[in-house]
Amino acid sequence: MFARGLKRKSPEDGEDMEGGLAGARATPSYSLQRQSLLDMSLVKLQLCHMLVEPNLCRSVLIANTVRQIQEEMSQDGTWRVVAPQAAGRAPLDRLVSTDILCRSVREQEGERPAPDVGDGHTADLVPGLAVVPSAQALRSPQSSLWEVDSSRENRGGFQKSLDQIFETLENKTSGSVEELFADVDSSYYDLDAVLTGMVGSTPSAHANRCLHPASPAASLVG
Amino acid sequence: MGEDTDTRKINHSFLRDHSYVTEADIISTVEFNHTGELLATGDKGGRVVIFQREPESKNAPHSQGEYDVYSTFQSHEPEFDYLKSLEIEEKINKIKWLPQQNAAHSLLSTNDKTIKLWKITERDKRPEGYNLKDEEGKLKDLSTVTSLQVPVLKPMDLMVEVSPRRVFANGHTYHINSISVNSDCETYMSADDLRINLWHLAITDRSFNIVDIKPANMEDLTEVITASEFHPHHCNLFVYSSSKGSLRLCDMRAAALCDKHSKLFEEPEDPSNRSFFSRSSPPFWDLNMEARPIETYQVHDYLRSKLCSLYENDCIFDKFECAWNGSDSVIMTGAYNNFFRMFDRNTKRDVTLEASRESSKPRAVLKPRRVCVGGKRRRDDISVDSLDFTKKILHTAWHPAENIIAIAATNNLYIFQDKVNSEMH
């Protein structure tokens, strides 16, 4: 879907399809969409985690999507992770480890991302987490080295959070749910209004929103 | 957790007060029996409703064997798993009819965790003239009995009795998504997200695990089982599908645990067309040719540009079932906006129809619909942006012999017949 409708750059020397695809992937609209997709997926995974009994098929599909994006971004060299600003606040550790913010290399170099699609979109989805301020940290050139190091441990953190989700699917204890709820501020319940109301029931029964034709992410590709 | 139940309660009362669809009435499965005489539906409230086709009457040629309610019963109730603090939904996920072996009908119905075998019998005669009991069943005063009589069977109004014969419980850790009766009529299998169990219809305290795709580390989990079915004739063969879109054919003679498939049918990924979503279009597989499907039908092609939004509102996780006609020449599946689509494998033509009260008066011929994706738009076309994604047809069924289809649109059941069929009578 992402490859369609995007103008492909002319293939690099000696490369055919792969060069073209890599070119298509590097365009800002593609990486922005990929970014918003990643953010959406992480939020969904988080909500899965909060459910008493998550839908296994759904969780697996979302996790696969995240892994695929992660792989692609690693290949592109655009996988950059911001160390969580809230590292000092231990109780939020588990939440923040699932909130891995990736910004494309282009953004680092100062190209302005459309704020109402990229950051703004994310900020709307995840009001309770430190999203926007950490984007500023990317601007400093020295941070890139720091990020490469921390990216490894955050990737581990990301993997860890996936594990946690699957473990809870096996063996849900009320203790872990309480812990999560204790840390989350009430804005998380607003997510139910933003996304579909899936808490405690299957998503398909509660998809009571029509498609938004003016959704910015969709309109990019059209 | 408390919040979860509260939200659910609130949703229910809100729905009822505002005349929205009561959640319990949402149809969750539809299945014709082997002759097509009976049609069973299961709903979210755990009820099963069986419709019976009225015999065609020469006196009323317009009454082309319509379906009327035959029986309604509560199959499953909500349960609470105290160990895991989980509520087990009573929603009926699947119904499968057993081949009829005597006057009674039998079916299997399942929710997420428990399968039940129900026996449906008819009673249209009643014995009268007992010696010891009177009409109401009270014991007679023996001193008033002066002669003996033989009780006779007298006709009575038809009564349909449904009784649970077996309860197959505690076989599944994960949610059951399909059941399939074996051609041997003695065994059946039930599949959940990670495992498939083989049961004997007469034994409820034991089942054999024949497929287990649960990885040692749950973190390695990347696919789940989505459906499984026995071969219609070969009792040792079955197939199961996964969330990655692959099909695995297994032979139970090969091993006790059929983890190694005999054949794997997987559509190879086209690297130039990679996307994060591959909206499933039902491919047809030739059992002997595993490399590629012989036919593929794009069902939701017009949604390609909307995949991101569908992911956002969770519609991308909707599972649309497919149904075949009796001769396997036409495949049908549901879509959004209460549309459903049929693909003719011979003519390669397809049609999109709508199941809604507004557009279908009884006996009216359905008008083909079209979804346009920008570009030229004809008068009656629906733009992909105005599709209603809350109105989805997930469950459909086709009569085994005739062109009669049953479409479940949320809480409504539509039964359509082929016009040509009825004209011939």
Coordinates of N, CA, C and O in Angstrom, one line a residue, chain A residues 1-2 4 8 17 21 25 30 33-34 37 40-41 44 52-53 56-58 60-62 64-65 67-69 72 159 163 166 170 172 174 195-196 198-200 202-211 213 215 218 222, chain B residues 1 3-4 8 11 23 44 84-87 89 113 174-175 193-194 214 218-219 221-224 226 243-244 271-272 274-277 304-315 317-318 384-385 388-390 392:
Chain A
M1 N 0.8 -1.2 0.0 CA 0.0 0.0 0.0 C 0.9 1.2 0.0 O 0.6 2.2 -0.7
F2 N 1.9 1.2 0.7 CA 2.8 2.4 0.8 C 3.5 2.6 -0.5 O 3.8 3.7 -0.8
R4 N 2.4 2.0 -3.5 CA 1.5 2.5 -4.5 C 1.3 4.0 -4.3 O 1.1 4.5 -3.2
R8 N 8.2 7.0 -7.4 CA 9.4 6.3 -7.2 C 10.6 7.1 -7.7 O 10.5 7.7 -8.8
M17 N 15.0 -3.0 -8.8 CA 13.8 -2.9 -8.0 C 14.1 -2.3 -6.6 O 13.4 -1.5 -6.1
L21 N 12.6 0.9 -4.7 CA 11.8 0.7 -3.5 C 12.4 1.5 -2.4 O 11.7 2.2 -1.6
R25 N 10.8 4.5 -0.3 CA 10.6 4.5 1.2 C 11.2 5.7 1.8 O 10.9 6.0 2.9
Y30 N 6.2 8.7 3.1 CA 6.2 7.3 3.4 C 6.7 7.2 4.9 O 6.1 6.4 5.7
Q33 N 4.1 8.3 7.3 CA 3.0 7.3 7.5 C 3.5 6.1 8.3 O 2.8 5.6 9.1
R34 N 4.7 5.7 8.0 CA 5.3 4.6 8.7 C 5.4 4.9 10.2 O 5.1 4.1 11.1
L37 N 2.0 4.9 11.8 CA 1.6 3.5 11.9 C 2.2 2.8 13.1 O 1.6 2.1 13.9
M40 N 0.6 4.2 16.3 CA -0.7 3.6 16.4 C -0.6 2.2 17.0 O -1.3 1.8 17.9
S41 N 0.4 1.4 16.4 CA 0.6 0.0 16.8 C 1.0 -0.1 18.3 O 0.5 -0.9 19.0
K44 N -1.9 0.6 20.5 CA -2.8 -0.6 20.5 C -2.3 -1.7 21.3 O -3.0 -2.3 22.1
V52 N -8.3 -7.2 30.2 CA -8.3 -8.4 31.0 C -7.9 -9.6 30.2 O -7.0 -10.4 30.7
E53 N -8.5 -9.8 29.1 CA -8.1 -10.9 28.2 C -8.0 -10.4 26.8 O -8.9 -10.3 26.1
L56 N -5.8 -12.7 21.2 CA -4.4 -13.1 20.8 C -4.1 -12.9 19.4 O -3.1 -12.3 19.0
C57 N -5.1 -13.1 18.5 CA -4.8 -12.9 17.1 C -4.5 -11.5 16.8 O -3.6 -11.1 16.1
R58 N -5.3 -10.6 17.4 CA -5.1 -9.2 17.2 C -3.8 -8.7 17.7 O -3.0 -8.0 17.0
V60 N -1.1 -10.5 18.1 CA 0.0 -11.0 17.2 C 0.1 -10.2 15.9 O 1.2 -9.8 15.5
L61 N -1.0 -9.8 15.3 CA -1.0 -9.1 14.1 C -0.3 -7.7 14.3 O 0.5 -7.2 13.5
I62 N -0.7 -7.1 15.4 CA -0.2 -5.7 15.7 C 1.3 -5.9 16.0 O 2.2 -5.1 15.5
N64 N 3.4 -8.1 14.9 CA 4.1 -8.4 13.6 C 4.3 -7.1 12.8 O 5.3 -6.9 12.2
T65 N 3.2 -6.2 12.8 CA 3.4 -5.0 12.1 C 4.5 -4.1 12.7 O 5.3 -3.6 12.0
R67 N 7.1 -5.2 14.4 CA 8.4 -5.8 14.1 C 8.8 -5.5 12.6 O 10.0 -5.3 12.4
Q68 N 7.8 -5.6 11.7 CA 8.1 -5.3 10.3 C 8.6 -3.9 10.1 O 9.6 -3.7 9.4
I69 N 8.0 -3.0 10.8 CA 8.4 -1.6 10.7 C 9.8 -1.4 11.3 O 10.7 -0.8 10.7
E72 N 12.3 -2.8 8.9 CA 12.5 -1.9 7.8 C 13.3 -0.7 8.1 O 14.2 -0.2 7.4
Q159 N 11.5 -5.1 22.9 CA 11.3 -6.6 22.9 C 10.7 -7.1 24.2 O 9.8 -7.9 24.2
D163 N 7.3 -9.2 25.0 CA 7.3 -10.4 25.8 C 6.3 -10.3 26.9 O 5.5 -11.2 27.2
F166 N 2.8 -10.9 25.8 CA 2.5 -12.2 25.5 C 2.4 -13.1 26.8 O 1.7 -14.0 26.9
E170 N -0.8 -15.3 28.6 CA -0.8 -16.7 29.1 C -1.4 -16.7 30.5 O -2.1 -17.7 30.9
K172 N -2.7 -14.2 33.2 CA -3.0 -12.8 33.6 C -3.2 -12.8 35.1 O -4.0 -13.6 35.7
S174 N -4.1 -10.3 38.4 CA -4.7 -9.0 38.7 C -3.7 -8.0 39.2 O -3.8 -6.8 39.0
L195 N -9.7 6.2 20.1 CA -9.7 4.9 19.3 C -11.1 4.3 19.6 O -11.9 4.9 20.2
T196 N -11.3 3.1 19.1 CA -12.6 2.5 19.3 C -12.6 2.0 20.7 O -11.7 1.6 21.3
M198 N -12.5 -0.5 23.0 CA -12.3 -1.9 23.0 C -12.1 -2.5 24.4 O -11.9 -3.6 24.5
V199 N -12.1 -1.7 25.4 CA -11.8 -2.2 26.7 C -12.9 -3.2 27.1 O -14.1 -2.9 27.1
G200 N -12.5 -4.4 27.3 CA -13.4 -5.4 27.8 C -14.3 -6.1 26.8 O -15.1 -6.9 27.1
T202 N -14.6 -7.3 22.3 CA -13.8 -7.5 21.0 C -14.0 -6.2 20.2 O -15.0 -5.6 20.2
P203 N -12.9 -5.9 19.5 CA -12.9 -4.7 18.7 C -14.0 -4.6 17.7 O -14.6 -3.6 17.6
S204 N -14.2 -5.7 17.0 CA -15.2 -5.6 15.9 C -16.5 -5.2 16.3 O -17.3 -4.5 15.6
A205 N -16.9 -5.6 17.5 CA -18.3 -5.3 17.9 C -18.4 -3.8 18.3 O -19.5 -3.3 18.4
H206 N -17.3 -3.2 18.6 CA -17.4 -1.8 19.0 C -16.8 -0.8 18.0 O -16.5 0.3 18.4
A207 N -16.6 -1.2 16.8 CA -16.1 -0.3 15.8 C -17.3 0.6 15.4 O -17.9 0.5 14.4
N208 N -17.6 1.5 16.3 CA -18.8 2.3 16.0 C -18.4 3.7 15.5 O -19.0 4.7 15.9
R209 N -17.3 3.7 14.8 CA -17.0 5.0 14.2 C -16.9 4.8 12.7 O -16.3 3.8 12.2
C210 N -17.4 5.7 11.9 CA -17.2 5.6 10.5 C -15.8 6.1 10.1 O -15.1 6.8 10.9
L211 N -15.4 5.8 9.0 CA -14.1 6.2 8.5 C -14.1 7.7 8.4 O -15.1 8.3 8.0
P213 N -12.9 10.5 6.3 CA -12.3 10.8 5.0 C -11.2 11.8 5.0 O -10.3 11.8 4.2
S215 N -8.9 12.1 7.2 CA -7.8 11.7 8.1 C -6.5 12.0 7.4 O -6.2 11.6 6.3
A218 N -4.2 9.2 5.8 CA -4.7 8.6 4.6 C -4.6 9.5 3.4 O -4.4 9.1 2.3
G222 N -3.7 8.9 -0.4 CA -4.9 9.1 -1.2 C -5.5 7.8 -1.8 O -5.0 7.1 -2.6
Chain B
M1 N -10.1 -3.8 35.9 CA -11.1 -4.9 35.7 C -12.5 -4.5 36.0 O -13.4 -4.8 35.3
E3 N -13.5 -1.6 36.0 CA -13.8 -0.6 35.0 C -14.3 -1.3 33.7 O -15.2 -0.9 33.1
D4 N -13.7 -2.5 33.4 CA -14.1 -3.2 32.2 C -15.6 -3.6 32.3 O -16.3 -3.4 31.3
R8 N -18.9 -2.3 30.1 CA -19.8 -3.2 29.3 C -21.2 -3.0 29.7 O -22.1 -2.9 28.8
N11 N -22.5 0.2 28.3 CA -22.7 0.1 26.8 C -24.1 -0.6 26.6 O -24.8 -0.1 25.7
E23 N -26.7 -5.6 21.7 CA -25.5 -6.4 21.4 C -25.8 -7.9 21.4 O -25.2 -8.6 20.6
K44 N -24.6 -13.3 19.8 CA -23.7 -12.9 20.8 C -24.3 -13.2 22.2 O -23.5 -13.3 23.2
K84 N -8.6 -17.3 36.6 CA -8.0 -16.2 35.9 C -8.7 -14.9 36.0 O -8.3 -13.9 35.3
S85 N -9.7 -14.9 36.7 CA -10.5 -13.6 36.8 C -11.0 -13.2 35.4 O -10.8 -12.0 35.1
L86 N -11.5 -14.1 34.7 CA -11.9 -13.7 33.3 C -13.4 -14.1 33.1 O -13.8 -15.1 33.5
E87 N -14.0 -13.2 32.4 CA -15.4 -13.6 32.0 C -15.3 -14.3 30.7 O -14.6 -13.8 29.8
E89 N -17.2 -15.2 27.4 CA -18.3 -14.7 26.6 C -19.2 -15.9 26.2 O -18.7 -16.9 25.9
K113 N -14.8 -21.3 24.7 CA -14.2 -22.3 25.5 C -14.8 -23.7 25.5 O -14.2 -24.7 25.8
Y174 N -7.1 -21.2 24.8 CA -7.3 -20.0 24.0 C -8.7 -20.1 23.4 O -9.4 -21.0 23.6
H175 N -9.0 -19.1 22.6 CA -10.4 -19.0 22.1 C -10.6 -19.9 20.9 O -9.9 -19.8 19.9
D193 N -6.7 -20.6 19.0 CA -5.6 -19.8 18.4 C -4.3 -20.6 18.2 O -3.6 -20.3 17.2
L194 N -4.1 -21.5 19.1 CA -2.8 -22.1 19.0 C -2.8 -23.7 18.9 O -1.8 -24.3 18.6
K214 N 2.0 -23.5 19.6 CA 2.5 -22.6 20.6 C 4.0 -22.7 20.7 O 4.5 -23.8 21.0
M218 N 6.7 -17.4 24.3 CA 5.6 -16.7 23.7 C 6.0 -15.5 22.9 O 5.3 -15.0 22.0
E219 N 7.2 -15.0 23.2 CA 7.6 -13.8 22.5 C 7.9 -14.2 21.0 O 8.0 -13.3 20.2
L221 N 6.0 -15.8 19.1 CA 4.7 -16.0 18.5 C 4.5 -15.0 17.4 O 4.5 -13.8 17.6
T222 N 4.3 -15.5 16.1 CA 4.0 -14.6 15.1 C 2.8 -14.9 14.2 O 2.4 -14.2 13.4
E223 N 2.3 -16.1 14.5 CA 1.0 -16.5 13.8 C 0.1 -17.3 14.6 O 0.6 -18.0 15.6
V224 N -1.2 -17.2 14.4 CA -2.2 -18.0 15.1 C -3.0 -18.8 14.1 O -3.1 -18.5 12.9
T226 N -6.4 -19.7 12.4 CA -7.6 -19.0 12.2 C -8.8 -19.8 11.9 O -9.9 -19.5 12.2
S243 N -3.0 -17.0 10.5 CA -3.1 -15.6 10.3 C -2.2 -15.0 9.3 O -2.4 -13.9 8.8
K244 N -1.2 -15.7 8.9 CA -0.3 -15.2 7.9 C -0.8 -15.6 6.5 O -0.2 -15.3 5.5
P271 N 7.9 -9.1 -3.6 CA 8.7 -8.1 -2.9 C 8.5 -6.7 -3.5 O 8.7 -5.7 -2.8
S272 N 8.1 -6.5 -4.7 CA 7.9 -5.2 -5.2 C 6.5 -4.6 -4.7 O 6.3 -3.5 -4.9
R274 N 5.3 -5.1 -1.5 CA 5.2 -5.2 -0.1 C 4.5 -4.1 0.5 O 4.7 -2.9 0.2
S275 N 3.7 -4.4 1.5 CA 3.1 -3.4 2.2 C 2.9 -3.9 3.6 O 3.0 -5.1 3.9
F276 N 2.5 -3.1 4.5 CA 2.4 -3.5 5.9 C 1.1 -4.3 6.1 O 0.9 -5.1 7.0
F277 N 0.2 -4.0 5.2 CA -1.1 -4.8 5.3 C -1.3 -5.6 4.0 O -1.1 -5.0 2.9
R304 N -8.0 -0.3 -0.6 CA -6.5 -0.2 -0.5 C -6.0 1.1 0.0 O -5.1 1.2 0.8
S305 N -6.7 2.2 -0.4 CA -6.2 3.5 0.0 C -6.6 3.8 1.5 O -6.2 4.7 2.1
K306 N -7.5 2.9 2.0 CA -8.0 3.2 3.3 C -7.4 2.3 4.4 O -7.8 2.3 5.6
L307 N -6.4 1.5 4.0 CA -5.9 0.5 5.0 C -5.4 1.2 6.3 O -5.6 0.6 7.3
C308 N -4.8 2.3 6.2 CA -4.3 2.9 7.4 C -5.4 3.3 8.3 O -5.4 3.1 9.5
S309 N -6.5 3.9 7.7 CA -7.6 4.2 8.6 C -8.3 3.0 9.1 O -8.8 3.0 10.3
L310 N -8.4 2.0 8.3 CA -9.0 0.7 8.8 C -8.2 0.1 10.0 O -8.8 -0.5 10.8
Y311 N -6.9 0.3 9.9 CA -6.1 -0.1 11.0 C -6.4 0.7 12.2 O -6.5 0.2 13.4
E312 N -6.5 2.0 12.0 CA -6.8 2.8 13.2 C -8.1 2.5 13.9 O -8.1 2.5 15.1
N313 N -9.1 2.2 13.2 CA -10.4 2.0 13.8 C -10.6 0.5 14.0 O -11.8 0.1 14.3
D314 N -9.6 -0.3 13.9 CA -9.6 -1.7 14.1 C -10.4 -2.6 13.2 O -10.6 -3.8 13.3
C315 N -11.0 -1.9 12.1 CA -11.7 -2.7 11.1 C -10.8 -3.7 10.4 O -11.3 -4.7 9.8
F317 N -9.1 -5.8 11.5 CA -9.1 -7.1 12.1 C -10.3 -7.9 11.9 O -10.5 -9.0 12.4
D318 N -11.3 -7.3 11.2 CA -12.5 -8.0 10.9 C -12.2 -9.2 10.1 O -11.5 -9.2 9.1
V384 N -16.1 5.2 -1.8 CA -15.4 4.5 -0.8 C -15.4 5.3 0.5 O -15.3 4.7 1.6
D385 N -15.5 6.6 0.4 CA -15.4 7.4 1.7 C -16.7 7.4 2.4 O -16.8 7.7 3.6
D388 N -20.1 2.7 5.2 CA -20.4 2.6 6.7 C -19.6 1.4 7.2 O -20.0 0.2 6.9
F389 N -18.6 1.6 8.0 CA -17.7 0.5 8.4 C -18.3 -0.2 9.7 O -17.7 -1.1 10.2
T390 N -19.4 0.3 10.2 CA -20.0 -0.3 11.3 C -21.0 -1.4 10.8 O -21.4 -2.3 11.6
K392 N -21.1 -4.4 8.8 CA -20.3 -5.4 8.2 C -21.0 -6.7 8.1 O -21.6 -7.1 9.1

